[in-house]
CSV table of C-alpha atoms in Angstrom, one decimal:
chain,number,residue,atom,x,y,z
Y,24,MET,CA,0.0,-0.1,0.0
Y,25,THR,CA,1.6,3.5,-1.0
Y,26,GLU,CA,1.5,6.2,1.4
Y,27,GLU,CA,-1.2,8.0,-0.8
Y,28,ASP,CA,-3.4,5.0,-0.4
Y,29,HIS,CA,-2.8,4.8,3.5
Y,30,THR,CA,-4.2,8.2,3.9
Y,31,ASP,CA,-7.8,6.9,2.6
Y,32,VAL,CA,-8.1,4.4,5.4
Y,33,SER,CA,-7.9,4.8,9.2
Y,34,SER,CA,-8.2,2.3,11.8
Y,35,THR,CA,-11.2,3.8,13.6
Y,36,PRO,CA,-14.0,1.2,14.2
Y,37,PHE,CA,-17.7,1.8,13.6
Y,38,LEU,CA,-18.9,2.4,17.0
Y,39,GLY,CA,-22.9,2.6,16.9
Y,40,LEU,CA,-24.3,4.4,19.6
Y,41,ALA,CA,-23.5,2.5,23.0
Y,42,PRO,CA,-20.1,4.2,23.5
Y,43,PHE,CA,-21.4,7.5,23.0
Y,44,LEU,CA,-24.4,7.1,25.1
Y,45,ARG,CA,-22.1,5.6,27.9
Y,46,ALA,CA,-19.8,8.8,27.5
Y,47,SER,CA,-23.0,11.1,27.9
Y,48,ILE,CA,-24.2,9.2,31.1
Y,49,GLU,CA,-20.7,9.6,32.4
Y,50,GLY,CA,-20.5,13.2,31.7
Y,51,GLN,CA,-17.8,13.2,29.1
Y,52,ASP,CA,-17.5,16.0,26.8
Y,53,LEU,CA,-19.2,15.0,23.4
Y,54,GLN,CA,-17.7,18.0,21.8
Y,55,ALA,CA,-14.6,17.1,22.3
Y,56,PHE,CA,-15.4,13.6,20.5
Y,57,ALA,CA,-16.9,15.5,17.7
Y,58,ARG,CA,-13.9,17.7,17.2
Y,59,ALA,CA,-11.5,14.7,17.1
Y,60,ALA,CA,-13.6,12.9,14.7
Y,61,LEU,CA,-13.5,16.1,12.4
Y,62,GLY,CA,-9.8,16.1,12.8
Y,63,ASN,CA,-9.5,12.5,11.5
Y,64,LEU,CA,-11.7,13.3,8.6
Y,65,ASN,CA,-9.4,15.9,7.4
Y,66,GLN,CA,-6.7,13.0,7.2
Y,67,TYR,CA,-9.2,10.2,6.3
Y,68,PRO,CA,-11.8,11.5,4.0
Y,69,GLN,CA,-12.8,8.3,2.5
Y,70,ASP,CA,-13.4,6.5,5.9
Y,71,ALA,CA,-17.1,5.7,6.1
Y,72,ASN,CA,-16.6,4.8,9.8
Y,73,LEU,CA,-15.6,8.1,10.8
Y,74,TRP,CA,-18.5,9.8,9.0
Y,75,MET,CA,-21.0,7.5,10.6
Y,76,ASN,CA,-19.5,7.9,14.2
Y,77,LEU,CA,-19.4,11.9,13.7
Y,78,SER,CA,-23.1,11.6,12.6
Y,79,THR,CA,-24.0,9.8,15.7
Y,80,LEU,CA,-22.4,12.5,17.7
Y,81,MET,CA,-23.9,15.2,16.0
Y,82,PHE,CA,-27.4,13.8,16.5
Y,83,SER,CA,-26.4,13.4,20.3
Y,84,LEU,CA,-25.5,16.9,20.5
Y,85,GLY,CA,-28.7,18.1,18.7
Y,86,GLN,CA,-27.1,19.1,15.5
Y,87,ARG,CA,-29.5,17.3,13.2
Y,88,GLU,CA,-28.9,19.1,9.8
Y,89,SER,CA,-25.1,18.8,10.2
Y,90,ALA,CA,-25.8,15.0,11.4
Y,91,PHE,CA,-28.0,14.1,8.4
Y,92,ALA,CA,-25.2,15.5,5.9
Y,93,THR,CA,-22.5,13.6,7.6
Y,94,LEU,CA,-24.7,10.4,7.7
Y,95,ASN,CA,-25.5,10.6,4.0
Y,96,GLN,CA,-21.6,11.1,3.3
Y,97,GLY,CA,-20.8,8.1,5.1
Y,98,LEU,CA,-23.3,5.9,3.3
Y,99,SER,CA,-22.3,7.3,-0.1
Y,100,ILE,CA,-19.1,5.2,0.7
Y,101,GLN,CA,-20.6,2.2,2.1
Y,102,ARG,CA,-24.0,1.1,3.5
Y,103,SER,CA,-22.9,-2.1,5.8
Y,104,PHE,CA,-21.0,-1.8,9.1
Y,105,GLU,CA,-20.0,-4.3,11.7
Y,106,ILE,CA,-20.0,-3.9,15.7
Y,107,PRO,CA,-18.0,-7.2,16.5
Y,108,ALA,CA,-18.5,-8.9,19.8
Y,109,LEU,CA,-16.2,-8.2,22.5
Y,110,THR,CA,-15.1,-12.0,22.6
Y,111,GLN,CA,-14.3,-13.7,19.6
Y,112,PRO,CA,-15.2,-16.0,18.0
Y,113,SER,CA,-18.8,-14.9,18.4
Y,114,SER,CA,-21.6,-17.1,19.5
Y,115,PHE,CA,-24.2,-15.2,17.2
Y,116,ARG,CA,-24.0,-12.9,14.1
Y,117,ILE,CA,-27.2,-10.7,13.6
Y,118,LEU,CA,-27.8,-9.0,10.4
Y,119,MET,CA,-29.5,-5.9,11.5
Y,120,LEU,CA,-31.5,-4.1,8.9
Y,121,MET,CA,-31.7,-0.3,9.4
Y,122,VAL,CA,-32.8,3.1,7.9
Y,123,PRO,CA,-30.7,6.3,7.5
Y,124,GLY,CA,-32.0,8.4,10.4
Y,125,ASP,CA,-31.4,9.8,13.7
Y,126,ILE,CA,-30.7,7.9,16.9
Y,127,ALA,CA,-34.5,7.2,17.4
Y,128,ALA,CA,-35.0,5.8,13.7
Y,129,ASN,CA,-33.8,2.4,14.5
Y,130,THR,CA,-33.5,-0.3,17.6
Y,131,PRO,CA,-30.1,0.6,19.3
Y,132,LEU,CA,-29.5,-3.2,19.9
Y,133,ASP,CA,-25.8,-2.4,20.3
Y,134,CYS,CA,-26.7,-0.4,23.7
Y,135,LEU,CA,-28.6,-3.9,25.2
Y,136,LEU,CA,-25.9,-6.2,23.7
Y,137,GLU,CA,-22.9,-4.0,24.7
Y,138,GLY,CA,-19.8,-6.2,25.7
Y,139,SER,CA,-21.9,-9.3,24.4
Y,140,ASP,CA,-20.7,-12.5,22.4
Y,141,ILE,CA,-22.9,-11.3,19.5
Y,142,ASP,CA,-21.6,-9.7,16.4
Y,143,LEU,CA,-24.0,-6.8,14.8
Y,144,ILE,CA,-23.8,-6.3,10.9
Y,145,CYS,CA,-25.5,-3.1,10.7
Y,146,HIS,CA,-26.9,-2.5,7.0
Y,147,TYR,CA,-28.7,0.7,5.9
Y,148,SER,CA,-31.2,-0.6,3.8
Y,149,ALA,CA,-32.9,1.2,0.8
Y,150,LEU,CA,-35.2,0.2,-2.0
Y,151,ASP,CA,-32.1,-0.1,-4.3
Y,152,SER,CA,-30.0,-1.8,-1.5
Y,153,LEU,CA,-32.3,-4.0,0.4
Y,154,LEU,CA,-29.6,-6.4,1.6
Y,155,PRO,CA,-25.8,-6.3,1.9
Y,156,ASP,CA,-24.0,-7.5,-1.3
Y,157,PRO,CA,-22.4,-9.8,-0.9
Y,158,LEU,CA,-24.3,-11.2,1.9
Y,159,PRO,CA,-22.5,-11.8,5.2
Y,160,THR,CA,-22.7,-15.0,7.1
Y,161,HIS,CA,-25.4,-14.5,9.8
Y,162,ASP,CA,-27.6,-16.5,12.3
Y,163,ALA,CA,-30.6,-14.3,12.4
Y,164,VAL,CA,-32.0,-11.1,10.7
Y,165,PHE,CA,-33.4,-8.4,13.0
Y,166,ILE,CA,-35.6,-5.4,11.7
Y,167,ALA,CA,-34.4,-2.6,13.5
Y,168,ILE,CA,-36.2,0.0,11.4
Y,169,GLY,CA,-38.7,2.2,13.2
Y,170,ASP,CA,-42.0,2.7,11.9
Y,171,ALA,CA,-42.8,5.8,9.9
Y,172,PRO,CA,-44.7,6.8,6.8
Y,173,GLN,CA,-41.7,7.2,4.6
Y,174,HIS,CA,-40.6,3.7,5.7
Y,175,ARG,CA,-43.5,1.7,4.5
Y,176,PRO,CA,-42.4,1.0,0.8
Y,177,LEU,CA,-39.2,-0.3,2.4
Y,178,LEU,CA,-40.8,-2.5,4.8
Y,179,THR,CA,-43.1,-3.9,2.2
Y,180,ALA,CA,-40.3,-4.7,0.1
Y,181,LEU,CA,-38.2,-6.3,3.0
Y,182,ALA,CA,-41.2,-8.4,3.8
Y,183,ALA,CA,-41.4,-9.9,0.6
Y,184,ALA,CA,-37.5,-10.3,0.2
Y,185,LEU,CA,-37.5,-12.0,3.5
Y,186,HIS,CA,-40.6,-14.1,3.2
Y,187,SER,CA,-38.8,-17.5,3.0
Y,188,TRP,CA,-35.3,-16.5,4.6
Y,189,PRO,CA,-33.2,-19.5,5.5
Y,190,VAL,CA,-32.5,-18.1,9.1
Y,191,ARG,CA,-35.0,-16.6,11.6
Y,192,VAL,CA,-36.2,-13.1,11.0
Y,193,LEU,CA,-36.9,-11.3,14.2
Y,194,ASN,CA,-39.5,-8.5,14.3
Y,195,ARG,CA,-40.7,-9.4,10.9
Y,196,PRO,CA,-41.1,-6.2,8.7
Y,197,GLU,CA,-44.9,-6.6,8.1
Y,198,ASN,CA,-45.4,-6.3,11.8
Y,199,ILE,CA,-43.4,-3.1,12.3
Y,200,PRO,CA,-46.5,-0.9,11.3
Y,201,ASN,CA,-48.5,-2.0,14.6
Y,202,THR,CA,-46.1,0.4,16.6
Y,203,GLN,CA,-47.6,3.3,14.8
Y,204,ARG,CA,-49.4,5.4,17.7
Y,205,ASP,CA,-52.9,5.2,16.2
Y,206,THR,CA,-52.4,1.7,15.0
Y,207,ALA,CA,-51.2,0.3,18.5
Y,208,CYS,CA,-54.1,1.9,20.2
Y,209,GLN,CA,-56.5,0.2,18.0
Y,210,ILE,CA,-54.6,-3.2,18.3
Y,211,LEU,CA,-54.5,-2.7,22.0
Y,212,GLN,CA,-57.8,-1.0,22.9
Y,213,ASP,CA,-60.1,-3.8,24.2
Y,214,ILE,CA,-57.5,-5.9,26.4
Y,215,SER,CA,-59.0,-6.2,29.7
Y,216,GLY,CA,-56.9,-4.3,32.5
Y,217,VAL,CA,-55.1,-2.2,29.8
Y,218,LEU,CA,-56.0,1.5,29.2
Y,219,ILE,CA,-54.4,3.1,26.1
Y,220,PRO,CA,-55.8,6.6,25.1
Y,221,THR,CA,-57.5,6.6,21.6
Y,222,THR,CA,-54.8,8.3,19.4
Y,223,TYR,CA,-56.2,10.5,16.5
Y,224,ARG,CA,-54.1,11.5,13.5
Y,225,THR,CA,-54.7,15.2,12.5
Y,226,THR,CA,-53.5,18.2,10.5
Y,227,ARG,CA,-52.4,21.7,11.4
Y,228,GLU,CA,-55.6,23.0,9.7
Y,229,GLN,CA,-57.9,20.9,11.9
Y,230,LEU,CA,-55.9,21.9,15.0
Y,231,ALA,CA,-56.1,25.8,13.7
Y,232,SER,CA,-59.9,25.3,13.5
Y,233,ILE,CA,-60.0,24.0,17.0
Y,234,THR,CA,-58.2,26.8,18.4
Y,235,GLU,CA,-61.1,29.1,17.2
Y,236,THR,CA,-63.8,27.0,18.8
Y,237,ALA,CA,-63.4,24.0,21.0
Y,238,SER,CA,-66.6,22.3,19.6
Y,239,ALA,CA,-64.4,21.9,16.5
Y,240,LEU,CA,-62.9,19.0,18.5
Y,241,SER,CA,-66.1,16.8,17.7
Y,242,LEU,CA,-65.0,16.8,14.2
Y,243,ILE,CA,-62.3,14.6,15.2
Y,244,ALA,CA,-64.3,12.6,17.9
Y,245,HIS,CA,-67.3,13.3,19.4
Y,246,ASP,CA,-66.2,12.4,23.0
Y,247,LEU,CA,-62.9,14.4,22.4
Y,248,ASP,CA,-62.2,17.2,25.1
Y,249,PHE,CA,-59.5,19.1,26.6
Y,250,PRO,CA,-57.0,18.5,28.0
Y,251,LEU,CA,-55.1,17.1,25.3
Y,252,ILE,CA,-51.8,15.5,24.4
Y,253,VAL,CA,-50.3,16.8,21.1
Y,254,ARG,CA,-47.2,15.8,19.3
Y,255,PRO,CA,-46.0,15.9,15.7
Y,256,LEU,CA,-46.5,12.7,13.9
Y,257,ASP,CA,-42.8,12.0,13.6
Y,258,SER,CA,-42.2,12.8,17.4
Y,259,HIS,CA,-40.1,10.5,19.4
Y,260,ALA,CA,-38.7,10.9,22.9
Y,261,GLY,CA,-40.9,13.7,23.7
Y,262,ARG,CA,-40.0,15.9,21.2
Y,263,ASP,CA,-42.6,18.9,20.9
Y,264,LEU,CA,-44.8,16.8,23.0
Y,265,GLU,CA,-47.2,19.1,24.9
Y,266,ARG,CA,-50.3,19.1,27.2
Y,267,VAL,CA,-52.6,21.7,26.2
Y,268,GLY,CA,-55.5,22.5,28.2
Y,269,ASP,CA,-57.5,24.9,26.2
Y,270,CYS,CA,-57.8,26.7,22.8
Y,271,ALA,CA,-55.4,29.2,23.6
Y,272,ALA,CA,-52.7,26.8,24.7
Y,273,LEU,CA,-53.2,24.9,21.5
Y,274,GLN,CA,-52.7,28.2,19.6
Y,275,ARG,CA,-49.3,28.8,21.4
Y,276,TYR,CA,-48.1,25.4,20.7
Y,277,LEU,CA,-49.2,25.7,16.9
Y,278,ASP,CA,-47.2,29.2,17.0
Y,279,GLN,CA,-44.0,27.3,18.3
Y,280,VAL,CA,-44.1,24.1,16.1
Y,281,THR,CA,-43.8,23.9,12.4
Y,282,SER,CA,-45.0,20.3,11.7
Y,283,THR,CA,-48.0,19.9,9.4
Y,284,GLU,CA,-49.2,16.6,10.9
Y,285,PHE,CA,-49.9,15.6,14.6
Y,286,PHE,CA,-51.2,13.0,16.9
Y,287,ILE,CA,-53.7,14.0,19.6
Y,288,ALA,CA,-55.1,11.9,22.4
Y,289,PRO,CA,-57.0,12.8,25.6
Y,290,PHE,CA,-54.7,13.4,28.6
Y,291,ILE,CA,-55.0,10.7,31.4
Y,292,ASP,CA,-54.0,11.7,34.8
Y,293,TYR,CA,-51.9,8.9,36.1
Y,294,SER,CA,-50.7,10.5,39.3
Y,295,GLY,CA,-50.6,8.5,42.4
Y,296,ALA,CA,-52.2,9.3,45.7
Y,297,ASP,CA,-49.3,11.6,46.7
Y,298,GLY,CA,-49.4,13.6,43.5
Y,299,LEU,CA,-46.1,12.1,42.1
Y,300,PHE,CA,-46.1,10.5,38.6
Y,301,ARG,CA,-44.4,7.1,37.9
Y,302,LYS,CA,-43.5,5.7,34.5
Y,303,PHE,CA,-41.8,2.7,33.9
Y,304,ARG,CA,-40.3,0.9,30.7
Y,305,ILE,CA,-40.9,-2.7,30.1
Y,306,ALA,CA,-39.3,-5.1,27.5
Y,307,LEU,CA,-41.1,-7.9,26.0
Y,308,VAL,CA,-38.7,-10.4,24.7
Y,309,GLY,CA,-40.2,-13.4,23.1
Y,310,GLY,CA,-43.4,-12.6,24.7
Y,311,LYS,CA,-41.9,-12.3,28.3
Y,312,PRO,CA,-41.9,-9.1,30.2
Y,313,PHE,CA,-38.8,-7.5,31.8
Y,314,ALA,CA,-38.3,-4.2,33.8
Y,315,VAL,CA,-36.1,-1.7,32.1
Y,316,HIS,CA,-36.5,1.1,34.5
Y,317,MET,CA,-39.1,3.2,36.5
Y,318,ALA,CA,-38.9,7.0,37.0
Y,319,VAL,CA,-40.6,9.0,39.6
Y,320,SER,CA,-41.6,12.7,39.1
Y,321,ALA,CA,-43.8,15.8,40.1
Y,322,HIS,CA,-44.4,16.5,36.4
Y,323,TRP,CA,-46.6,14.3,34.1
Y,324,MET,CA,-44.0,14.3,31.1
Y,325,ILE,CA,-41.3,12.1,32.6
Y,326,HIS,CA,-37.9,11.5,30.9
Y,327,TYR,CA,-35.6,9.1,32.9
Y,328,VAL,CA,-32.7,11.7,32.8
Y,329,ASN,CA,-34.4,14.8,33.9
Y,330,ALA,CA,-36.7,13.0,36.7
Y,331,GLY,CA,-34.2,13.5,39.6
Y,332,MET,CA,-33.4,9.8,39.8
Y,333,TYR,CA,-29.5,10.6,40.1
Y,334,GLU,CA,-30.2,13.2,42.8
Y,335,ASP,CA,-32.8,11.5,44.9
Y,336,ALA,CA,-32.1,8.5,46.9
Y,337,GLU,CA,-35.8,7.9,47.8
Y,338,LYS,CA,-36.7,7.8,44.1
Y,339,ARG,CA,-33.9,5.3,43.4
Y,340,GLN,CA,-35.2,3.2,46.5
Y,341,GLU,CA,-38.6,3.0,45.0
Y,342,GLU,CA,-37.4,2.1,41.6
Y,343,ALA,CA,-35.4,-0.5,43.1
Y,344,GLN,CA,-38.2,-1.9,44.9
Y,345,PHE,CA,-40.4,-2.0,41.6
Y,346,MET,CA,-37.4,-3.8,39.7
Y,347,THR,CA,-36.4,-6.4,42.3
Y,348,ASN,CA,-40.1,-7.3,43.0
Y,349,PHE,CA,-41.0,-7.1,39.4
Y,350,ASP,CA,-42.7,-10.8,39.7
Y,351,ALA,CA,-45.4,-8.9,41.7
Y,352,PHE,CA,-46.1,-6.4,38.7
Y,353,ILE,CA,-46.2,-9.4,36.3
Y,354,THR,CA,-48.8,-11.3,38.6
Y,355,ARG,CA,-50.9,-8.2,38.7
Y,356,HIS,CA,-50.9,-7.7,34.7
Y,357,GLU,CA,-50.1,-11.3,33.5
Y,358,GLN,CA,-52.9,-11.7,31.2
Y,359,ALA,CA,-52.6,-8.1,29.8
Y,360,LEU,CA,-48.9,-8.4,29.2
Y,361,SER,CA,-49.4,-11.8,27.4
Y,362,MET,CA,-51.9,-10.3,25.0
Y,363,ILE,CA,-50.0,-7.2,24.3
Y,364,ALA,CA,-47.0,-9.3,23.3
Y,365,GLU,CA,-49.3,-11.4,21.1
Y,366,ARG,CA,-51.1,-8.7,19.4
Y,367,MET,CA,-48.0,-6.6,18.5
Y,368,GLY,CA,-46.5,-9.6,16.7
Y,369,LEU,CA,-43.0,-8.6,17.7
Y,370,ASP,CA,-40.0,-10.6,19.0
Y,371,TYR,CA,-38.6,-7.6,20.9
Y,372,VAL,CA,-40.6,-4.7,21.9
Y,373,CYS,CA,-40.9,-2.1,24.8
Y,374,PHE,CA,-43.3,0.1,26.1
Y,375,ASP,CA,-43.5,3.2,28.4
Y,376,GLY,CA,-46.5,3.0,30.8
Y,377,ALA,CA,-47.9,3.6,34.1
Y,378,GLU,CA,-50.5,1.8,36.6
Y,379,THR,CA,-53.4,4.1,37.2
Y,380,GLN,CA,-54.9,4.3,40.9
Y,381,ALA,CA,-57.5,2.0,39.5
Y,382,GLY,CA,-54.8,-0.4,38.8
Y,383,GLU,CA,-55.0,-0.4,35.0
Y,384,LEU,CA,-51.8,-0.6,33.0
Y,385,LEU,CA,-51.7,2.7,31.2
Y,386,ILE,CA,-49.6,2.3,27.9
Y,387,PHE,CA,-48.1,5.6,26.3
Y,388,GLU,CA,-46.4,4.3,23.6
Y,389,ILE,CA,-45.1,1.0,22.4
Y,390,ASP,CA,-42.2,0.3,19.9
Y,391,HIS,CA,-39.0,-1.5,19.3
Y,392,VAL,CA,-36.8,1.4,19.1
Y,393,MET,CA,-36.7,2.4,22.9
Y,394,VAL,CA,-33.2,2.5,24.3
Y,395,VAL,CA,-32.4,-0.5,26.8
Y,396,HIS,CA,-29.0,-0.5,28.6
Y,397,ALA,CA,-26.9,-1.2,31.8
Y,398,MET,CA,-24.8,2.0,31.6
Y,399,ASP,CA,-26.2,3.9,34.6
Y,400,PRO,CA,-23.6,4.2,37.7
Y,401,VAL,CA,-23.3,0.8,39.4
Y,402,GLU,CA,-22.6,2.8,42.8
Y,403,LEU,CA,-26.2,4.7,42.3
Y,404,PHE,CA,-27.9,2.1,40.6
Y,405,PRO,CA,-26.8,-1.5,41.5
Y,406,TYR,CA,-30.3,-2.9,41.5
Y,407,LYS,CA,-30.3,-2.2,37.5
Y,408,GLN,CA,-27.6,-4.9,36.7
Y,409,GLU,CA,-29.4,-8.0,37.3
Y,410,PRO,CA,-32.7,-6.9,35.6
Y,411,ILE,CA,-30.9,-5.7,32.5
Y,412,ARG,CA,-28.6,-8.9,32.4
Y,413,GLN,CA,-32.1,-10.9,32.3
Y,414,ILE,CA,-33.3,-9.1,29.3
Y,415,GLN,CA,-29.7,-9.8,27.6
Y,416,THR,CA,-30.0,-13.3,28.4
Y,417,ALA,CA,-33.6,-13.6,27.2
Y,418,PHE,CA,-32.5,-12.0,23.9
Y,419,ARG,CA,-29.8,-14.5,23.6
Y,420,GLN,CA,-32.0,-17.2,24.3
Y,421,LEU,CA,-34.1,-15.9,21.7
Y,422,LEU,CA,-31.4,-16.1,19.2
Y,423,ALA,CA,-30.6,-19.7,20.4
Y,424,THR,CA,-34.0,-20.8,19.9
Y,425,SER,CA,-34.3,-19.1,16.7
Y,426,THR,CA,-31.1,-20.9,15.4
Y,427,ALA,CA,-32.1,-24.3,16.6
Y,428,GLU,CA,-35.7,-24.1,14.9
Y,429,MET,CA,-34.2,-23.0,11.5
Y,430,GLY,CA,-31.3,-25.8,11.9
């Protein structure tokens, strides 16, 4: 290799999301990582791994426009990347089919499987590049693509291409649309013990008409009333999610958000007797439920990172009780959890939810792209290690069963 050739290739691996999420949780400076990646790109402009890593950093830093441009540059060089198992040889090789997008567009399976004995082959699919060419050796295919209207043609094409695939296809593409908010609420609506607010798809024009007269709500549903939860159609992780209590609040919301299509749903007050809100994340792996986390907050819109879990020992103690006594939760909702898994039709899916004071299982959203990890500081969250390890083990067993069945 000549010196000129050598400048086109670096030894930087494709990192995925996990190392950057861990660095963020540990309080490291992601800006510094981004500057270092930019410096390396000046020397190795044809290194797709560098472009992809920088894109993930930019998404993590909220620099979406630059992140998409960087992502597209990386994918113009190659579309398949590998995150090798920590220990080699690996026990399983998963072909993950993904789409170009931000960090909420695909299942962050590398976060769950961090440090495992499983190789991840990440292929960014497109209609003209459904699968890697040449096709790498793999033990299972995992559809990591999150549902969105623009992904439907790709999911349809993948469903046809993978119909009689020689190895197990996990989270089959034809079932991914079940996670769409309005579809999920229809699928799960009549399960005994489950409360999932009916979600309606609407437009900016319809919402604008509601701001003039609340009676226009009846045009969407006859029994719909304030307060409402409103969010853009493509919103994830609480982006532009608001509770609006009247027409004036809805108008203020529209003045701040540029989206043209929205989901709206009635607001359900899920506060406990003490006035606090508790939201948990549950993973369903092969139909079996596992606790991921539980946050406690005085505010109805809970994000784990800003719920004060790191600062408040009492909140962590309550979370620890929830996670270590999760069998009691399963017993209370066993039939409902089983029905949820069956109707969603996905091998791996998560949901965020709560328990109402009446004892119902309230579901906020359900999909397979939620982050599951064991990266929180062990000294503060020692109780999280075993529950997450159980999820990792269940996923590994799912792979082993799939391989045995197909073999």
